[in-house]
Amino acid sequence: MSKYLIAGNWKMNTNLDEAKSITDRLHSYLDYDSEVELLICPPFTHLSFLSELIDLSRISLGAQNVHSEKNGAYTGEISIDMLLSVGCEYVIIGHSERRSIFGEDDKFINKKVVNSLNAGLRVILCIGETLEQREKGETFEILENQLEKGLIGVEKIINLKIAYEPVWAIGTGKTANKEQISETHEFISKFLIKRFGENNIKILYGGSMNAENAEEILSIKNVNGGLIGGASLKPDSFLSIYNTAIKLC
Ligand code: 13P
């Protein structure tokens, strides 16, 4: 198992040419034997093309969302089977932008998690508190609630990862400080040990992670990787985070 997972969430950015150029750059650089796994999660429209372009043993490919149902009248949605059929290995579920902008609740998120894991997709379940919740001292309660509800019925944890993304740190240039990351990741790790009896589950940090702060963040105990937005669109920055992870192995 790799030591770190460095994941890029491209969100709704890049056309196909731009996606190809970022991916080519990553692909030509990557270290074959590294203990760090590099994952890109481009928009749905690019998945099929990129899975043909890249060597999936060097770069992993993921989607940013999925629908919970197998198929049917869900206009505009993408199923688990569709993702698997184009070589997609990962899916991000419950990102705070899905929760807040598109109104996804824990029940829907849980259904996606369970069905994706059962189908063999690797799931990155995102959790995190808003600034208001943090200021009211509710951070741990919110995280526990999102974990409990998001993981109902989950038995097999082999393909599960958790991303802690404080909502107030996403795309704002503000990162959580060392103590905040350390205590939340420890809390999540303890929850996972209690819930599953063991914890081989990677816990990623997300929120304004970049080439400059990666070393400090990735050195924190219980931080097993990053879920990176803005900086993952700049190949040099993304590769610098990847190299930092290699250095820390
Ligand atoms: P930024 O790295 O742009 O803050 O985004 C983080 C994120 O939301 C990754 O899923």
JSON list of N, CA, C and O and ligand atoms in Angstrom, two decimals, residues 9 11 92 95-97 126 165 169-173 206-209 227-231, ligand 1:
[
{"chain": "A", "resi": 9, "resn": "ASN", "atom": "N", "xyz": [-8.36, 17.39, -7.25]},
{"chain": "A", "resi": 9, "resn": "ASN", "atom": "CA", "xyz": [-9.77, 17.59, -7.60]},
{"chain": "A", "resi": 9, "resn": "ASN", "atom": "C", "xyz": [-9.85, 18.81, -8.50]},
{"chain": "A", "resi": 9, "resn": "ASN", "atom": "O", "xyz": [-9.71, 19.94, -8.03]},
{"chain": "A", "resi": 11, "resn": "LYS", "atom": "N", "xyz": [-12.30, 20.01, -10.08]},
{"chain": "A", "resi": 11, "resn": "LYS", "atom": "CA", "xyz": [-13.60, 20.71, -10.03]},
{"chain": "A", "resi": 11, "resn": "LYS", "atom": "C", "xyz": [-14.07, 21.01, -11.46]},
{"chain": "A", "resi": 11, "resn": "LYS", "atom": "O", "xyz": [-13.77, 20.24, -12.36]},
{"chain": "A", "resi": 92, "resn": "ILE", "atom": "N", "xyz": [-14.87, 10.78, -5.66]},
{"chain": "A", "resi": 92, "resn": "ILE", "atom": "CA", "xyz": [-14.99, 11.68, -4.51]},
{"chain": "A", "resi": 92, "resn": "ILE", "atom": "C", "xyz": [-16.48, 11.77, -4.18]},
{"chain": "A", "resi": 92, "resn": "ILE", "atom": "O", "xyz": [-17.30, 12.03, -5.07]},
{"chain": "A", "resi": 95, "resn": "HIS", "atom": "N", "xyz": [-18.32, 15.91, -1.26]},
{"chain": "A", "resi": 95, "resn": "HIS", "atom": "CA", "xyz": [-17.54, 17.15, -1.20]},
{"chain": "A", "resi": 95, "resn": "HIS", "atom": "C", "xyz": [-18.44, 18.28, -0.68]},
{"chain": "A", "resi": 95, "resn": "HIS", "atom": "O", "xyz": [-19.63, 18.32, -0.98]},
{"chain": "A", "resi": 96, "resn": "SER", "atom": "N", "xyz": [-17.84, 19.21, 0.06]},
{"chain": "A", "resi": 96, "resn": "SER", "atom": "CA", "xyz": [-18.68, 20.26, 0.66]},
{"chain": "A", "resi": 96, "resn": "SER", "atom": "C", "xyz": [-19.40, 21.09, -0.39]},
{"chain": "A", "resi": 96, "resn": "SER", "atom": "O", "xyz": [-20.48, 21.63, -0.13]},
{"chain": "A", "resi": 97, "resn": "GLU", "atom": "N", "xyz": [-18.82, 21.19, -1.60]},
{"chain": "A", "resi": 97, "resn": "GLU", "atom": "CA", "xyz": [-19.54, 21.93, -2.67]},
{"chain": "A", "resi": 97, "resn": "GLU", "atom": "C", "xyz": [-20.77, 21.16, -3.11]},
{"chain": "A", "resi": 97, "resn": "GLU", "atom": "O", "xyz": [-21.79, 21.76, -3.47]},
{"chain": "A", "resi": 126, "resn": "CYS", "atom": "N", "xyz": [-15.71, 12.92, 1.77]},
{"chain": "A", "resi": 126, "resn": "CYS", "atom": "CA", "xyz": [-15.29, 14.22, 2.30]},
{"chain": "A", "resi": 126, "resn": "CYS", "atom": "C", "xyz": [-16.16, 14.65, 3.48]},
{"chain": "A", "resi": 126, "resn": "CYS", "atom": "O", "xyz": [-17.39, 14.53, 3.42]},
{"chain": "A", "resi": 165, "resn": "GLU", "atom": "N", "xyz": [-11.85, 18.20, 4.99]},
{"chain": "A", "resi": 165, "resn": "GLU", "atom": "CA", "xyz": [-11.74, 19.48, 4.29]},
{"chain": "A", "resi": 165, "resn": "GLU", "atom": "C", "xyz": [-12.55, 20.53, 5.04]},
{"chain": "A", "resi": 165, "resn": "GLU", "atom": "O", "xyz": [-13.77, 20.62, 4.87]},
{"chain": "A", "resi": 169, "resn": "ALA", "atom": "N", "xyz": [-11.55, 26.57, 4.63]},
{"chain": "A", "resi": 169, "resn": "ALA", "atom": "CA", "xyz": [-10.18, 26.58, 4.07]},
{"chain": "A", "resi": 169, "resn": "ALA", "atom": "C", "xyz": [-10.18, 26.26, 2.58]},
{"chain": "A", "resi": 169, "resn": "ALA", "atom": "O", "xyz": [-9.14, 26.27, 1.94]},
{"chain": "A", "resi": 170, "resn": "ILE", "atom": "N", "xyz": [-11.34, 25.94, 2.03]},
{"chain": "A", "resi": 170, "resn": "ILE", "atom": "CA", "xyz": [-11.39, 25.52, 0.62]},
{"chain": "A", "resi": 170, "resn": "ILE", "atom": "C", "xyz": [-11.40, 26.73, -0.30]},
{"chain": "A", "resi": 170, "resn": "ILE", "atom": "O", "xyz": [-12.31, 27.57, -0.22]},
{"chain": "A", "resi": 171, "resn": "GLY", "atom": "N", "xyz": [-10.38, 26.82, -1.13]},
{"chain": "A", "resi": 171, "resn": "GLY", "atom": "CA", "xyz": [-10.32, 27.88, -2.14]},
{"chain": "A", "resi": 171, "resn": "GLY", "atom": "C", "xyz": [-10.17, 29.27, -1.56]},
{"chain": "A", "resi": 171, "resn": "GLY", "atom": "O", "xyz": [-10.33, 30.27, -2.26]},
{"chain": "A", "resi": 172, "resn": "THR", "atom": "N", "xyz": [-9.85, 29.37, -0.28]},
{"chain": "A", "resi": 172, "resn": "THR", "atom": "CA", "xyz": [-9.78, 30.68, 0.37]},
{"chain": "A", "resi": 172, "resn": "THR", "atom": "C", "xyz": [-8.34, 31.15, 0.59]},
{"chain": "A", "resi": 172, "resn": "THR", "atom": "O", "xyz": [-8.12, 32.30, 0.95]},
{"chain": "A", "resi": 173, "resn": "GLY", "atom": "N", "xyz": [-7.39, 30.22, 0.39]},
{"chain": "A", "resi": 173, "resn": "GLY", "atom": "CA", "xyz": [-6.00, 30.56, 0.68]},
{"chain": "A", "resi": 173, "resn": "GLY", "atom": "C", "xyz": [-5.69, 30.40, 2.16]},
{"chain": "A", "resi": 173, "resn": "GLY", "atom": "O", "xyz": [-4.56, 30.51, 2.60]},
{"chain": "A", "resi": 206, "resn": "GLY", "atom": "N", "xyz": [-7.60, 18.45, 2.98]},
{"chain": "A", "resi": 206, "resn": "GLY", "atom": "CA", "xyz": [-7.88, 19.31, 1.83]},
{"chain": "A", "resi": 206, "resn": "GLY", "atom": "C", "xyz": [-8.27, 20.71, 2.27]},
{"chain": "A", "resi": 206, "resn": "GLY", "atom": "O", "xyz": [-9.00, 20.88, 3.26]},
{"chain": "A", "resi": 207, "resn": "GLY", "atom": "N", "xyz": [-7.80, 21.71, 1.54]},
{"chain": "A", "resi": 207, "resn": "GLY", "atom": "CA", "xyz": [-8.13, 23.10, 1.86]},
{"chain": "A", "resi": 207, "resn": "GLY", "atom": "C", "xyz": [-6.91, 23.96, 1.69]},
{"chain": "A", "resi": 207, "resn": "GLY", "atom": "O", "xyz": [-6.05, 24.03, 2.57]},
{"chain": "A", "resi": 208, "resn": "SER", "atom": "N", "xyz": [-6.80, 24.58, 0.49]},
{"chain": "A", "resi": 208, "resn": "SER", "atom": "CA", "xyz": [-5.70, 25.50, 0.18]},
{"chain": "A", "resi": 208, "resn": "SER", "atom": "C", "xyz": [-4.32, 24.88, 0.39]},
{"chain": "A", "resi": 208, "resn": "SER", "atom": "O", "xyz": [-3.38, 25.55, 0.82]},
{"chain": "A", "resi": 209, "resn": "MET", "atom": "N", "xyz": [-4.21, 23.60, 0.10]},
{"chain": "A", "resi": 209, "resn": "MET", "atom": "CA", "xyz": [-2.89, 22.97, 0.17]},
{"chain": "A", "resi": 209, "resn": "MET", "atom": "C", "xyz": [-2.10, 23.35, -1.09]},
{"chain": "A", "resi": 209, "resn": "MET", "atom": "O", "xyz": [-2.68, 23.38, -2.18]},
{"chain": "A", "resi": 227, "resn": "LEU", "atom": "N", "xyz": [-6.04, 16.26, -0.60]},
{"chain": "A", "resi": 227, "resn": "LEU", "atom": "CA", "xyz": [-7.03, 16.42, -1.67]},
{"chain": "A", "resi": 227, "resn": "LEU", "atom": "C", "xyz": [-6.91, 17.89, -2.08]},
{"chain": "A", "resi": 227, "resn": "LEU", "atom": "O", "xyz": [-7.25, 18.79, -1.31]},
{"chain": "A", "resi": 228, "resn": "ILE", "atom": "N", "xyz": [-6.41, 18.09, -3.27]},
{"chain": "A", "resi": 228, "resn": "ILE", "atom": "CA", "xyz": [-5.93, 19.41, -3.67]},
{"chain": "A", "resi": 228, "resn": "ILE", "atom": "C", "xyz": [-6.76, 19.96, -4.81]},
{"chain": "A", "resi": 228, "resn": "ILE", "atom": "O", "xyz": [-6.94, 19.29, -5.84]},
{"chain": "A", "resi": 229, "resn": "GLY", "atom": "N", "xyz": [-7.25, 21.17, -4.65]},
{"chain": "A", "resi": 229, "resn": "GLY", "atom": "CA", "xyz": [-8.06, 21.80, -5.69]},
{"chain": "A", "resi": 229, "resn": "GLY", "atom": "C", "xyz": [-7.18, 22.65, -6.60]},
{"chain": "A", "resi": 229, "resn": "GLY", "atom": "O", "xyz": [-6.53, 22.16, -7.52]},
{"chain": "A", "resi": 230, "resn": "GLY", "atom": "N", "xyz": [-7.14, 23.95, -6.32]},
{"chain": "A", "resi": 230, "resn": "GLY", "atom": "CA", "xyz": [-6.45, 24.92, -7.16]},
{"chain": "A", "resi": 230, "resn": "GLY", "atom": "C", "xyz": [-5.05, 24.50, -7.59]},
{"chain": "A", "resi": 230, "resn": "GLY", "atom": "O", "xyz": [-4.70, 24.57, -8.78]},
{"chain": "A", "resi": 231, "resn": "ALA", "atom": "N", "xyz": [-4.23, 24.05, -6.64]},
{"chain": "A", "resi": 231, "resn": "ALA", "atom": "CA", "xyz": [-2.83, 23.72, -6.96]},
{"chain": "A", "resi": 231, "resn": "ALA", "atom": "C", "xyz": [-2.71, 22.47, -7.84]},
{"chain": "A", "resi": 231, "resn": "ALA", "atom": "O", "xyz": [-1.66, 22.26, -8.44]},
{"chain": "B", "resi": 1, "resn": "13P", "atom": "P1", "xyz": [-8.44, 24.11, -2.79]},
{"chain": "B", "resi": 1, "resn": "13P", "atom": "O1", "xyz": [-7.17, 23.31, -2.73]},
{"chain": "B", "resi": 1, "resn": "13P", "atom": "O2", "xyz": [-8.58, 24.92, -4.04]},
{"chain": "B", "resi": 1, "resn": "13P", "atom": "O3", "xyz": [-8.64, 24.91, -1.53]},
{"chain": "B", "resi": 1, "resn": "13P", "atom": "O4", "xyz": [-9.65, 23.06, -2.85]},
{"chain": "B", "resi": 1, "resn": "13P", "atom": "C1", "xyz": [-9.68, 22.03, -1.93]},
{"chain": "B", "resi": 1, "resn": "13P", "atom": "C2", "xyz": [-10.74, 21.09, -2.31]},
{"chain": "B", "resi": 1, "resn": "13P", "atom": "O5", "xyz": [-11.91, 21.42, -2.25]},
{"chain": "B", "resi": 1, "resn": "13P", "atom": "C3", "xyz": [-10.35, 19.76, -2.82]},
{"chain": "B", "resi": 1, "resn": "13P", "atom": "O6", "xyz": [-11.43, 18.92, -2.91]}
]
